[in-house]
Amino acid sequence: MKQFLNNLALSLVGLFIVGGLWALLSATVSPDLPSPWRTWQESKVYILSPWEKRGEMDQGIGLMTAYSLFRVAKGFFLAILIGTPLGFMLGSSNTFFKMFDPTIQLLRPISPLAWLPLGLVLFRQSEPAALFTIALCSMWPTVINTMTGVRAIPQDYLNVARVLRLSKWRQFTKVWLPATLPYMFTGYRLSLGIAWLVIVAAEMLTGTPGVGGFLWQEYNSLIYSHILLSILTIGIVGFALDRMMGFAETKLRAI
Amino acid sequence: MSFIELKDVSKSYGPRNVLSGVNLTLDEGEFVSIVGASASGKTTLLKAAAGLIPYDKGSITMAGEAVTDFSTKASYIFQNYSLLPWLSAFENVNLAVEAAFPDWPKPMQKEQSEKYLQMVGLGAALLKKPSQLSGGMRQRVSIARAFATEPRVMFLDEPFGALDALTRATLQQELTTLCRSVGRPVTALMITNNVDEAILLSDRILALSRGPGATLSPAVSVNLPRPRGADLLMHDDQAIRVRNHLAEFLLAGSDRERPAQRPEAPAASKDVPVEASI
């Protein structure tokens, strides 16, 4: 407990230092950068009534975040729905691996900014295009970690499955899946992180309501303090998501 | 007719000839051990006999039929227990029972699993995960799992190799009891690097010469009354004779094979296989 308080105090000091630097910068070299105080003054209406809807792009920060989270959830769900079986197939079949691994390595480093126009061409609507981009970009850690997990199943367990003459389904549910689960969850955690990164790009380019869309709109409206509000929100939510997945992961490993 | 028969079985891994011309027969209900130093090809022999790996030449039959895959009548006990860590002791055993008797109703399967866990003295640890059990208890679960499927043949891959001497002795006794108490003949083929263990458990013992190209020695019968206590090994003339005979074979093998075919091996390790066993 004492350790925890100590760590908390230290991280608050760090936060304070960065905040101080921010204030210093806005006061001296970059007058366009709103100071922390001005950011608060101009943003508090969004923060203090987070669920208020005044217009399509003028909503409380809670609502904006909810839109983004909902969109991310859909894209992320799609990603793990496709990525997990794909990882299993890549991990269990050498032929499949040799066939598709080069293509995957090729697709993996492509930026969301490149996929989004393709999605818009394919679906002609911003919402499915955004989901397409999120799913496609955030899928890879799930695919690769699941694949690694399947390949790392100890030979002992496979021998047991053979010697007990388990049916294919039982082999999968009793040996493969539990042995791979920790790897899969590491993949899910990384995937969720990427999905949250992508959402901002997707919303910016499509102009849909959400934290990213709000950020871009406020940039165009020259209200710079709201850019900072969005950035901070994105950081806090991303941090919370990662912690949540990390918590689920440790729970899982304890089993 | 013998129950399990290996005729002239050879096996190579690439250019490395592991087994050459291995002959072995087991009668129904017989407990046969093969002793040999580590890396002599024991595990290869056992896995081939069990139908887990293919062999190059010769034939292996069980109850008159060629062995092509792991038999439904067989069980296999691994040296490192090989329990699934995410399942409890009961679930580990029940998984085997469900696979072996898919037609049984659930309560009957459950009863069978519990019965065998109680037989190895783990009635109170049914819900424990393998990580909560000691090495000896884990091997007990694995023994229960092997017997609960009511096999006619048992393959044992150095089953007590990873245990301390005391636990080893207890479990050896329990294994003998289990083999005799299940009410039907269990044919067992065990490999071990421990000559004493082989004497305590077996009806017949064969020694595997040091590879590459390992072959089996002529069999030595052990006609000692059961149960056999560890003191037997020290005082009984027959036990001493059997042990010396096997030791001689293993030693001779290591003298003959090593300098010629494994020049890279240091001379100091020459007596390791026998010293480890006696």
Coordinates of C-alpha atoms in Angstrom, one line a residue:
Chain A
M1 CA 0.0 0.0 0.0
K2 CA 2.8 2.4 0.9
Q3 CA 4.6 1.4 -2.3
F4 CA 1.4 2.1 -4.2
L5 CA 1.0 5.6 -2.7
N6 CA 4.6 6.3 -3.3
N7 CA 4.3 5.3 -7.0
L8 CA 1.1 7.4 -7.3
A9 CA 2.8 10.4 -5.8
L10 CA 5.7 10.0 -8.3
S11 CA 3.5 9.7 -11.3
L12 CA 1.6 12.8 -10.2
V13 CA 4.9 14.7 -9.9
G14 CA 5.6 13.6 -13.5
L15 CA 2.3 14.7 -14.7
F16 CA 2.8 18.1 -13.0
I17 CA 6.2 18.6 -14.7
V18 CA 4.7 17.9 -18.1
G19 CA 1.8 20.2 -17.4
G20 CA 4.3 22.8 -16.3
L21 CA 6.2 22.5 -19.5
W22 CA 3.0 22.8 -21.5
A23 CA 2.1 26.0 -19.6
L24 CA 5.7 27.3 -20.2
L25 CA 5.6 26.6 -23.9
S26 CA 2.3 28.2 -24.4
A27 CA 3.4 31.3 -22.4
T28 CA 6.7 31.7 -24.3
V29 CA 7.5 30.2 -27.7
S30 CA 4.2 29.0 -29.1
P31 CA 1.4 31.5 -28.4
D32 CA -1.0 29.4 -30.5
L33 CA -0.9 26.6 -28.0
P34 CA -3.6 27.2 -25.4
S35 CA -2.4 27.1 -21.8
P36 CA -3.7 24.4 -19.5
W37 CA -5.9 26.9 -17.8
R38 CA -7.4 28.2 -21.1
T39 CA -7.9 24.7 -22.2
W40 CA -9.9 24.0 -19.1
Q41 CA -11.9 27.2 -19.4
E42 CA -12.9 26.5 -23.0
S43 CA -13.5 22.8 -22.6
K44 CA -15.3 22.7 -19.3
V45 CA -18.7 22.8 -20.8
Y46 CA -17.9 19.6 -22.7
I47 CA -16.5 17.9 -19.6
L48 CA -19.0 19.1 -17.0
S49 CA -22.0 18.1 -19.0
P50 CA -20.5 15.2 -20.9
W51 CA -23.8 13.7 -22.1
E52 CA -25.3 16.9 -23.6
K53 CA -26.1 17.0 -27.3
R54 CA -26.2 20.5 -28.7
G55 CA -25.6 19.5 -32.4
E56 CA -24.2 16.8 -34.6
M57 CA -20.5 17.7 -33.9
D58 CA -21.1 19.7 -30.7
Q59 CA -21.7 17.1 -28.0
G60 CA -20.4 16.4 -24.6
I61 CA -17.1 14.5 -24.3
G62 CA -18.8 11.5 -22.8
L63 CA -21.1 11.1 -25.8
M64 CA -18.2 11.6 -28.3
T65 CA -16.1 9.0 -26.5
A66 CA -19.1 6.6 -26.4
Y67 CA -19.5 6.9 -30.2
S68 CA -15.8 6.2 -30.7
L69 CA -15.8 3.3 -28.3
F70 CA -18.8 1.8 -29.9
R71 CA -17.2 2.0 -33.3
V72 CA -13.9 0.6 -32.0
A73 CA -15.8 -2.2 -30.3
K74 CA -17.4 -3.2 -33.6
G75 CA -14.2 -3.1 -35.6
F76 CA -12.2 -4.9 -32.9
F77 CA -14.8 -7.6 -32.6
L78 CA -14.7 -8.1 -36.4
A79 CA -10.9 -8.2 -36.2
I80 CA -10.7 -10.9 -33.6
L81 CA -13.6 -12.8 -35.2
I82 CA -11.5 -13.1 -38.4
G83 CA -8.0 -12.9 -36.8
T84 CA -8.3 -15.8 -34.3
P85 CA -9.3 -18.5 -36.7
L86 CA -6.8 -17.2 -39.2
G87 CA -4.1 -17.4 -36.5
F88 CA -5.2 -21.0 -35.7
M89 CA -5.0 -22.0 -39.3
L90 CA -1.6 -20.4 -39.8
G91 CA -0.2 -22.0 -36.7
S92 CA -1.5 -25.5 -37.3
S93 CA -0.9 -26.0 -41.0
N94 CA 2.5 -25.5 -42.5
T95 CA 1.1 -25.4 -46.0
F96 CA -1.3 -22.7 -45.0
F97 CA 1.5 -20.8 -43.3
K98 CA 3.8 -20.9 -46.4
M99 CA 0.9 -19.9 -48.6
F100 CA -0.3 -16.9 -46.7
D101 CA 2.5 -15.6 -44.4
P102 CA 4.2 -13.6 -47.1
T103 CA 0.9 -11.9 -48.0
I104 CA 0.2 -11.1 -44.4
Q105 CA 3.7 -9.7 -43.9
L106 CA 3.0 -7.5 -46.9
L107 CA -0.4 -6.2 -45.6
R108 CA 0.6 -5.8 -42.0
P109 CA 2.6 -2.5 -42.2
I110 CA 0.0 -0.7 -44.3
S111 CA -1.2 2.4 -42.5
P112 CA -4.9 3.0 -41.8
L113 CA -4.7 6.2 -43.9
A114 CA -4.1 3.9 -46.9
W115 CA -6.9 1.5 -46.2
L116 CA -9.6 4.1 -45.5
P117 CA -9.9 5.4 -49.1
L118 CA -10.2 1.8 -50.3
G119 CA -12.9 1.2 -47.8
L120 CA -14.8 4.3 -48.9
V121 CA -14.5 3.1 -52.5
L122 CA -15.7 -0.4 -51.6
F123 CA -18.6 0.6 -49.3
R124 CA -19.5 4.1 -50.4
Q125 CA -20.3 5.0 -46.8
S126 CA -18.1 6.3 -44.0
E127 CA -19.3 4.0 -41.2
P128 CA -18.6 0.6 -42.9
A129 CA -15.4 2.0 -44.3
A130 CA -14.2 3.0 -40.8
L131 CA -15.0 -0.5 -39.5
F132 CA -13.2 -2.1 -42.4
T133 CA -10.1 0.0 -41.7
I134 CA -10.2 -0.7 -37.9
A135 CA -10.6 -4.4 -38.5
L136 CA -8.0 -4.7 -41.1
C137 CA -5.4 -2.7 -39.2
S138 CA -6.0 -4.2 -35.7
M139 CA -6.3 -7.8 -36.8
W140 CA -2.5 -8.6 -37.2
P141 CA -1.4 -8.8 -33.6
T142 CA -4.3 -11.3 -32.9
V143 CA -3.3 -13.3 -36.0
I144 CA 0.3 -13.4 -35.2
N145 CA 0.0 -14.1 -31.5
T146 CA -2.6 -16.8 -32.0
M147 CA -0.3 -18.4 -34.6
T148 CA 2.7 -18.2 -32.2
G149 CA 0.6 -19.7 -29.4
V150 CA -0.5 -22.6 -31.5
R151 CA 3.0 -23.3 -32.6
A152 CA 4.2 -23.1 -29.0
I153 CA 1.9 -25.8 -27.7
P154 CA 4.2 -28.2 -25.9
Q155 CA 4.7 -31.5 -27.7
D156 CA 3.8 -33.2 -24.4
Y157 CA 0.2 -32.0 -24.6
L158 CA -0.1 -33.1 -28.2
N159 CA 1.2 -36.5 -27.2
V160 CA -1.4 -36.7 -24.5
A161 CA -4.1 -35.9 -27.0
R162 CA -2.8 -38.6 -29.3
V163 CA -2.5 -41.2 -26.6
L164 CA -5.9 -40.5 -25.1
R165 CA -7.3 -40.7 -28.6
L166 CA -9.2 -37.4 -28.1
S167 CA -11.6 -36.5 -30.9
K168 CA -10.7 -33.5 -33.1
W169 CA -13.2 -31.3 -31.3
R170 CA -12.0 -32.4 -27.8
Q171 CA -8.4 -31.9 -28.9
F172 CA -9.3 -28.3 -29.9
T173 CA -11.4 -27.4 -26.8
K174 CA -9.3 -29.3 -24.2
V175 CA -5.8 -28.9 -25.5
W176 CA -5.3 -26.4 -28.3
L177 CA -7.6 -23.6 -27.0
P178 CA -6.5 -23.6 -23.4
A179 CA -2.8 -23.8 -24.4
T180 CA -3.2 -20.9 -26.8
L181 CA -5.4 -18.7 -24.7
P182 CA -2.7 -16.6 -23.0
Y183 CA -1.1 -15.8 -26.4
M184 CA -4.5 -15.0 -27.9
F185 CA -5.2 -12.5 -25.1
T186 CA -1.9 -10.8 -25.6
G187 CA -2.9 -10.5 -29.2
Y188 CA -6.3 -9.1 -28.3
R189 CA -4.7 -6.5 -26.0
L190 CA -2.4 -5.3 -28.7
S191 CA -5.2 -5.4 -31.3
L192 CA -7.4 -3.2 -29.1
G193 CA -4.6 -0.7 -28.7
I194 CA -4.2 -0.4 -32.5
A195 CA -8.0 -0.3 -33.0
W196 CA -8.1 2.8 -30.7
L197 CA -5.2 4.4 -32.6
V198 CA -7.0 3.8 -35.9
I199 CA -10.3 5.2 -34.8
V200 CA -8.9 8.7 -34.7
A201 CA -7.6 8.6 -38.2
A202 CA -10.8 7.0 -39.5
E203 CA -13.0 9.6 -37.9
M204 CA -10.9 12.5 -39.0
L205 CA -11.0 11.4 -42.6
T206 CA -14.7 10.5 -42.6
G207 CA -15.9 13.4 -40.4
T208 CA -18.1 11.1 -38.3
P209 CA -19.0 12.2 -34.8
G210 CA -16.6 10.8 -32.2
V211 CA -13.5 12.0 -30.4
G212 CA -11.4 11.9 -33.6
G213 CA -14.1 13.6 -35.7
F214 CA -14.5 16.3 -33.0
L215 CA -10.7 16.9 -33.0
W216 CA -10.6 17.5 -36.7
Q217 CA -13.7 19.7 -36.7
E218 CA -12.3 21.9 -33.9
Y219 CA -9.0 22.2 -35.8
N220 CA -11.0 23.5 -38.8
S221 CA -12.9 25.8 -36.5
L222 CA -9.6 27.1 -35.0
I223 CA -10.6 26.2 -31.5
Y224 CA -7.3 24.8 -30.5
S225 CA -8.0 24.1 -26.9
H226 CA -10.6 21.5 -28.0
I227 CA -7.8 19.7 -29.9
L228 CA -6.0 19.3 -26.6
L229 CA -9.2 18.2 -24.9
S230 CA -9.6 15.5 -27.6
I231 CA -6.0 14.4 -27.3
L232 CA -6.2 14.1 -23.5
T233 CA -9.4 12.1 -23.8
I234 CA -7.9 9.8 -26.4
G235 CA -4.9 9.2 -24.1
I236 CA -7.0 8.5 -21.0
V237 CA -9.4 6.1 -22.8
G238 CA -6.6 4.3 -24.5
F239 CA -4.8 3.9 -21.2
A240 CA -8.0 2.6 -19.5
L241 CA -8.6 0.1 -22.3
D242 CA -5.1 -1.3 -22.1
R243 CA -5.4 -1.6 -18.3
M244 CA -8.7 -3.4 -18.7
M245 CA -7.3 -6.0 -21.1
G246 CA -4.2 -6.3 -19.0
F247 CA -6.3 -7.1 -16.0
A248 CA -8.3 -9.7 -18.0
E249 CA -5.0 -11.2 -19.1
T250 CA -3.6 -11.6 -15.7
K251 CA -6.8 -13.1 -14.5
L252 CA -6.6 -15.6 -17.3
R253 CA -3.0 -16.5 -16.6
A254 CA -3.8 -17.2 -13.0
I255 CA -6.1 -20.1 -14.0
Chain B
M1 CA 1.0 -67.0 -29.3
S2 CA 2.6 -64.0 -27.9
F3 CA 0.5 -60.9 -27.4
I4 CA 3.0 -58.3 -28.6
E5 CA 5.6 -59.2 -31.1
L6 CA 8.4 -57.1 -32.5
K7 CA 10.3 -58.9 -35.4
D8 CA 13.5 -57.5 -36.7
V9 CA 12.5 -53.9 -36.2
S10 CA 14.9 -51.2 -37.4
K11 CA 14.5 -47.5 -37.3
S12 CA 16.8 -44.7 -38.5
Y13 CA 16.5 -40.9 -38.2
G14 CA 18.1 -39.8 -41.4
P15 CA 21.6 -41.2 -41.5
R16 CA 21.5 -42.1 -37.8
N17 CA 20.6 -45.8 -37.3
V18 CA 18.9 -45.9 -33.9
L19 CA 17.5 -49.4 -33.7
S20 CA 18.7 -52.4 -35.8
G21 CA 17.1 -55.8 -35.8
V22 CA 15.2 -55.6 -32.5
N23 CA 13.3 -58.7 -31.6
L24 CA 10.9 -58.8 -28.6
T25 CA 7.9 -60.8 -27.6
L26 CA 5.5 -60.2 -24.7
D27 CA 3.0 -62.7 -23.5
E28 CA -0.4 -61.5 -22.2
G29 CA -0.2 -60.3 -18.7
E30 CA 3.6 -60.1 -18.7
F31 CA 5.6 -57.2 -17.3
V32 CA 8.7 -56.7 -19.4
S33 CA 11.3 -54.0 -18.9
I34 CA 14.0 -52.8 -21.2
V35 CA 17.0 -51.2 -19.5
G36 CA 19.5 -49.0 -21.3
A37 CA 21.5 -45.9 -20.9
S38 CA 20.0 -42.6 -21.9
A39 CA 20.1 -41.8 -25.6
S40 CA 20.4 -45.5 -26.4
G41 CA 17.1 -45.6 -28.3
K42 CA 14.8 -46.8 -25.6
T43 CA 12.2 -44.2 -26.1
T44 CA 12.3 -44.8 -29.9
L45 CA 11.8 -48.5 -29.3
L46 CA 8.8 -47.9 -27.0
K47 CA 7.2 -45.4 -29.2
A48 CA 7.5 -47.6 -32.2
A49 CA 6.1 -50.6 -30.2
A50 CA 3.2 -48.4 -29.2
G51 CA 2.5 -47.3 -32.7
L52 CA 3.3 -43.6 -32.0
I53 CA 6.1 -43.4 -34.5
P54 CA 6.6 -45.3 -37.8
Y55 CA 9.5 -47.8 -38.1
D56 CA 11.6 -48.6 -41.2
K57 CA 11.9 -52.4 -41.3
G58 CA 10.5 -55.5 -39.6
S59 CA 7.0 -55.9 -38.2
I60 CA 5.2 -55.1 -34.9
T61 CA 2.0 -56.9 -34.1
M62 CA -0.4 -56.7 -31.2
A63 CA -2.9 -59.6 -30.7
G64 CA -2.0 -60.8 -34.1
E65 CA -2.7 -57.5 -35.8
A66 CA -0.1 -55.1 -37.3
V67 CA 0.4 -52.0 -35.2
T68 CA -0.1 -48.9 -37.3
D69 CA -1.4 -46.4 -34.8
F70 CA -1.7 -46.1 -31.1
S71 CA -4.1 -48.9 -30.1
T72 CA -7.4 -48.4 -28.4
K73 CA -6.4 -51.1 -26.0
A74 CA -3.3 -49.3 -24.8
S75 CA -2.3 -46.6 -22.3
Y76 CA 1.0 -44.7 -22.2
I77 CA 2.6 -43.2 -19.1
F78 CA 5.1 -40.4 -19.8
Q79 CA 8.2 -39.6 -17.7
N80 CA 7.1 -36.0 -17.3
Y81 CA 3.5 -36.8 -16.3
S82 CA 2.1 -34.8 -19.2
L83 CA -1.0 -33.7 -17.3
L84 CA -2.9 -30.8 -18.8
P85 CA -2.3 -27.9 -16.4
W86 CA -5.6 -26.2 -16.9
L87 CA -7.6 -29.2 -15.8
S88 CA -8.0 -30.6 -12.3
A89 CA -6.7 -34.1 -11.3
F90 CA -10.3 -35.3 -11.8
E91 CA -10.7 -33.6 -15.1
N92 CA -7.4 -35.0 -16.4
V93 CA -8.5 -38.5 -15.7
N94 CA -12.1 -38.0 -16.8
L95 CA -10.9 -36.7 -20.2
A96 CA -9.3 -40.0 -20.8
V97 CA -12.3 -41.9 -19.5
E98 CA -14.7 -39.9 -21.7
A99 CA -12.5 -40.6 -24.7
A100 CA -12.2 -44.3 -23.9
F101 CA -15.9 -45.0 -23.0
P102 CA -17.9 -42.4 -25.0
D103 CA -21.1 -44.5 -24.7
W104 CA -21.1 -44.6 -20.9
P105 CA -23.5 -42.2 -19.2
K106 CA -21.8 -39.2 -17.5
P107 CA -22.2 -40.4 -13.9
M108 CA -20.6 -43.7 -14.7
Q109 CA -17.6 -42.0 -16.3
K110 CA -17.3 -39.8 -13.3
E111 CA -17.5 -42.8 -11.0
Q112 CA -14.8 -44.6 -13.0
S113 CA -12.4 -41.6 -12.8
E114 CA -13.0 -41.1 -9.1
K115 CA -12.5 -44.8 -8.4
Y116 CA -9.0 -44.8 -10.0
L117 CA -7.9 -41.6 -8.4
Q118 CA -8.9 -43.1 -5.0
M119 CA -6.9 -46.3 -5.9
V120 CA -3.8 -44.2 -6.2
G121 CA -4.6 -42.4 -3.0
L122 CA -5.8 -39.1 -4.4
G123 CA -9.4 -39.2 -3.4
A124 CA -8.9 -36.0 -1.4
A125 CA -7.2 -34.1 -4.2
L126 CA -9.7 -34.5 -7.0
L127 CA -10.2 -30.8 -7.6
K128 CA -6.5 -29.8 -7.3
K129 CA -4.7 -28.5 -10.4
P130 CA -1.5 -30.3 -11.3
S131 CA 0.5 -27.2 -10.2
Q132 CA -0.8 -27.7 -6.7
L133 CA 0.4 -31.3 -6.6
S134 CA 3.9 -32.7 -5.9
G135 CA 5.8 -34.6 -8.5
G136 CA 4.8 -37.9 -7.0
M137 CA 1.2 -37.0 -6.9
R138 CA 1.2 -35.8 -10.5
Q139 CA 2.6 -39.1 -11.6
R140 CA -0.1 -40.8 -9.5
V141 CA -2.7 -38.8 -11.5
S142 CA -1.0 -39.9 -14.7
I143 CA -1.0 -43.5 -13.5
A144 CA -4.7 -43.3 -12.6
R145 CA -5.4 -41.8 -16.0
A146 CA -3.6 -44.6 -17.7
F147 CA -5.4 -47.4 -15.8
A148 CA -8.9 -45.8 -15.8
T149 CA -9.3 -46.5 -19.5
E150 CA -8.9 -50.2 -18.6
P151 CA -6.2 -50.9 -21.0
R152 CA -4.9 -54.4 -21.9
V153 CA -1.4 -53.0 -22.7
M154 CA 0.5 -50.4 -20.8
F155 CA 3.5 -48.6 -22.2
L156 CA 5.7 -46.9 -19.5
D157 CA 8.3 -44.4 -20.6
E158 CA 10.7 -44.1 -17.5
P159 CA 7.6 -43.5 -15.4
F160 CA 9.6 -42.8 -12.2
G161 CA 12.6 -41.2 -13.7
A162 CA 11.8 -37.7 -12.5
L163 CA 11.0 -38.7 -8.9
D164 CA 13.2 -38.8 -5.8
A165 CA 14.2 -42.3 -4.5
L166 CA 11.6 -42.6 -1.7
T167 CA 8.7 -41.5 -3.8
R168 CA 10.0 -43.8 -6.6
A169 CA 9.9 -46.8 -4.3
T170 CA 6.4 -46.1 -3.1
L171 CA 5.0 -45.6 -6.5
Q172 CA 6.8 -48.8 -7.8
Q173 CA 4.9 -50.7 -5.2
E174 CA 1.6 -49.0 -6.1
L175 CA 2.1 -49.8 -9.8
T176 CA 2.6 -53.5 -9.0
T177 CA -0.5 -53.5 -6.9
L178 CA -2.5 -51.7 -9.6
C179 CA -1.4 -54.1 -12.3
R180 CA -2.6 -57.0 -10.3
S181 CA -5.8 -55.5 -8.8
V182 CA -7.6 -54.4 -11.9
G183 CA -9.0 -57.9 -12.4
R184 CA -7.7 -58.7 -15.9
P185 CA -4.3 -59.3 -17.4
V186 CA -2.4 -56.1 -18.1
T187 CA 0.6 -56.5 -20.4
A188 CA 3.2 -53.9 -19.6
L189 CA 6.3 -52.8 -21.5
M190 CA 8.5 -50.4 -19.5
I191 CA 11.7 -48.7 -20.4
T192 CA 14.0 -47.4 -17.7
N193 CA 17.7 -46.6 -17.0
N194 CA 17.4 -48.1 -13.5
V195 CA 18.3 -51.8 -13.3
D196 CA 16.9 -52.1 -9.7
E197 CA 13.6 -50.7 -10.8
A198 CA 13.4 -53.2 -13.6
I199 CA 14.1 -56.1 -11.2
L200 CA 11.4 -54.9 -8.7
L201 CA 8.7 -54.7 -11.3
S202 CA 9.4 -57.1 -14.1
D203 CA 8.8 -60.7 -15.1
R204 CA 11.5 -60.4 -17.7
I205 CA 14.2 -57.9 -18.4
L206 CA 16.2 -57.1 -21.6
A207 CA 19.0 -54.7 -22.0
L208 CA 19.3 -52.4 -24.9
S209 CA 22.8 -52.0 -26.2
R210 CA 24.1 -48.5 -26.7
G211 CA 23.2 -46.9 -30.0
P212 CA 23.6 -46.2 -32.8
G213 CA 22.1 -49.4 -34.1
A214 CA 21.0 -50.6 -30.7
T215 CA 19.9 -54.2 -30.3
L216 CA 18.4 -56.1 -27.4
S217 CA 20.2 -58.6 -25.2
P218 CA 18.7 -62.0 -24.5
A219 CA 16.0 -61.8 -21.9
V220 CA 16.7 -62.4 -18.2
S221 CA 13.8 -63.9 -16.3
V222 CA 13.1 -62.6 -12.8
N223 CA 11.2 -65.3 -10.8
L224 CA 11.1 -63.5 -7.5
P225 CA 7.9 -63.6 -5.5
R226 CA 5.8 -60.5 -5.3
P227 CA 5.5 -58.1 -3.7
R228 CA 9.2 -57.4 -3.9
G229 CA 10.7 -55.1 -1.3
A230 CA 13.8 -53.0 -1.9
D231 CA 15.8 -55.1 0.6
L232 CA 15.5 -58.0 -1.8
L233 CA 17.9 -56.2 -4.1
M234 CA 20.6 -56.3 -1.5
H235 CA 20.3 -59.9 -0.2
D236 CA 18.6 -62.1 -2.8
D237 CA 21.0 -64.2 -4.8
Q238 CA 18.8 -64.2 -7.9
A239 CA 18.3 -60.4 -7.8
I240 CA 22.1 -59.9 -7.5
R241 CA 22.8 -62.3 -10.3
V242 CA 20.3 -60.6 -12.6
R243 CA 21.7 -57.2 -11.8
N244 CA 25.2 -58.3 -12.5
H245 CA 24.3 -59.9 -15.7
L246 CA 22.6 -56.8 -17.0
A247 CA 25.4 -54.6 -15.8
E248 CA 27.9 -56.7 -17.7
F249 CA 25.9 -56.5 -20.9
L250 CA 25.5 -52.7 -20.6
L251 CA 29.2 -52.3 -19.7
A252 CA 30.3 -54.5 -22.5
G253 CA 28.1 -52.6 -24.9
S254 CA 29.6 -49.3 -23.8
D255 CA 33.1 -50.6 -24.2
R256 CA 32.5 -52.0 -27.6
E257 CA 30.5 -49.3 -29.2
R258 CA 31.8 -46.1 -27.8
P259 CA 35.4 -45.6 -28.9
A260 CA 34.8 -46.9 -32.4
Q261 CA 31.6 -45.1 -33.3
R262 CA 31.5 -42.1 -31.0
P263 CA 35.0 -40.8 -31.0
E264 CA 33.7 -37.3 -29.9
A265 CA 32.5 -38.7 -26.5
P266 CA 34.9 -38.0 -23.7
A267 CA 36.5 -41.1 -22.2
A268 CA 35.4 -40.2 -18.7
S269 CA 31.7 -40.7 -19.4
K270 CA 32.3 -44.4 -20.4
D271 CA 31.0 -45.8 -17.1
V272 CA 28.2 -43.4 -16.7
P273 CA 25.3 -45.7 -17.8
V274 CA 26.1 -48.4 -15.4
E275 CA 27.0 -46.2 -12.5
A276 CA 23.7 -44.5 -12.9
S277 CA 21.8 -47.7 -12.7
I278 CA 23.5 -49.5 -9.8

